[in-house]
Amino acid sequence: STTPAISGSATVGGTDTLRVAVNGIIYTEGAQLVRTGAAWTLTIPAGNALAGGTYPVTATVTDGAGNVATDI
């Protein structure tokens, strides 16, 4: 099992919410998903360690009006 750090970038406004999904688990900003400006880094926690392989990563930003932008 592995707990990689995954990074990306997103334009996130003041009332926007960033979510990143990996292997069916959705992470929101906090202990594992950290955003600085447009850059974000997600460190997969030990409890959700990934087996070797390739996994899709989906980043989603939702604004205050409920509009959603997704990057896979």
Tab-separated table of C-alpha atoms in Angstrom:
chain	number	residue	atom	x	y	z
A	1	SER	CA	0.000	0.000	0.000
A	2	THR	CA	1.054	3.550	-0.600
A	3	THR	CA	0.026	7.020	0.566
A	4	PRO	CA	1.132	9.290	-2.270
A	5	ALA	CA	0.959	13.063	-2.443
A	6	ILE	CA	-1.053	14.183	-5.473
A	7	SER	CA	-0.953	17.781	-6.643
A	8	GLY	CA	-2.701	20.021	-9.117
A	9	SER	CA	-4.030	23.513	-9.589
A	10	ALA	CA	-7.467	25.097	-9.655
A	11	THR	CA	-8.945	28.570	-9.660
A	12	VAL	CA	-10.884	28.735	-6.400
A	13	GLY	CA	-12.749	31.880	-5.339
A	14	GLY	CA	-13.635	33.009	-1.834
A	15	THR	CA	-16.932	31.104	-1.563
A	16	ASP	CA	-15.868	28.178	-3.777
A	17	THR	CA	-15.310	24.636	-2.514
A	18	LEU	CA	-12.527	22.382	-3.791
A	19	ARG	CA	-12.991	18.614	-3.674
A	20	VAL	CA	-10.635	15.937	-4.975
A	21	ALA	CA	-11.793	12.342	-5.500
A	22	VAL	CA	-9.392	9.388	-5.601
A	23	ASN	CA	-10.446	5.735	-5.654
A	24	GLY	CA	-14.052	6.622	-4.776
A	25	ILE	CA	-13.119	8.740	-1.748
A	26	ILE	CA	-13.827	12.483	-1.812
A	27	TYR	CA	-11.464	14.786	0.070
A	28	THR	CA	-12.275	18.395	0.963
A	29	GLU	CA	-9.854	21.069	2.061
A	30	GLY	CA	-8.436	20.267	5.470
A	31	ALA	CA	-5.766	17.993	6.898
A	32	GLN	CA	-5.180	15.887	3.762
A	33	LEU	CA	-6.113	18.395	1.026
A	34	VAL	CA	-4.202	21.651	1.355
A	35	ARG	CA	-4.553	24.604	-1.036
A	36	THR	CA	-2.202	27.559	-1.373
A	37	GLY	CA	-3.462	30.016	-3.977
A	38	ALA	CA	-4.240	28.006	-7.099
A	39	ALA	CA	-2.014	25.049	-6.105
A	40	TRP	CA	-3.349	22.102	-4.129
A	41	THR	CA	-1.780	18.978	-2.663
A	42	LEU	CA	-3.616	15.902	-1.433
A	43	THR	CA	-1.762	13.410	0.754
A	44	ILE	CA	-3.630	10.121	0.872
A	45	PRO	CA	-3.986	9.187	4.572
A	46	ALA	CA	-2.765	5.811	5.838
A	47	GLY	CA	-6.339	4.661	6.444
A	48	ASN	CA	-7.046	5.045	2.710
A	49	ALA	CA	-3.702	3.744	1.416
A	50	LEU	CA	-3.749	2.707	-2.227
A	51	ALA	CA	-2.575	-0.619	-3.589
A	52	GLY	CA	-0.076	-0.392	-6.443
A	53	GLY	CA	-1.689	0.684	-9.702
A	54	THR	CA	-3.204	3.628	-11.497
A	55	TYR	CA	-6.171	5.555	-10.134
A	56	PRO	CA	-8.313	8.300	-11.648
A	57	VAL	CA	-8.154	11.653	-9.848
A	58	THR	CA	-11.015	14.131	-10.223
A	59	ALA	CA	-10.814	17.717	-8.954
A	60	THR	CA	-14.085	19.633	-8.631
A	61	VAL	CA	-14.700	23.284	-7.763
A	62	THR	CA	-18.215	24.342	-6.776
A	63	ASP	CA	-19.036	28.032	-6.475
A	64	GLY	CA	-21.499	29.637	-4.071
A	65	ALA	CA	-24.281	29.466	-6.701
A	66	GLY	CA	-23.820	25.695	-7.118
A	67	ASN	CA	-22.043	25.829	-10.490
A	68	VAL	CA	-19.547	22.972	-10.840
A	69	ALA	CA	-16.282	22.766	-12.784
A	70	THR	CA	-14.571	19.369	-12.984
A	71	ASP	CA	-11.128	18.299	-14.179
A	72	ILE	CA	-10.289	14.614	-14.529
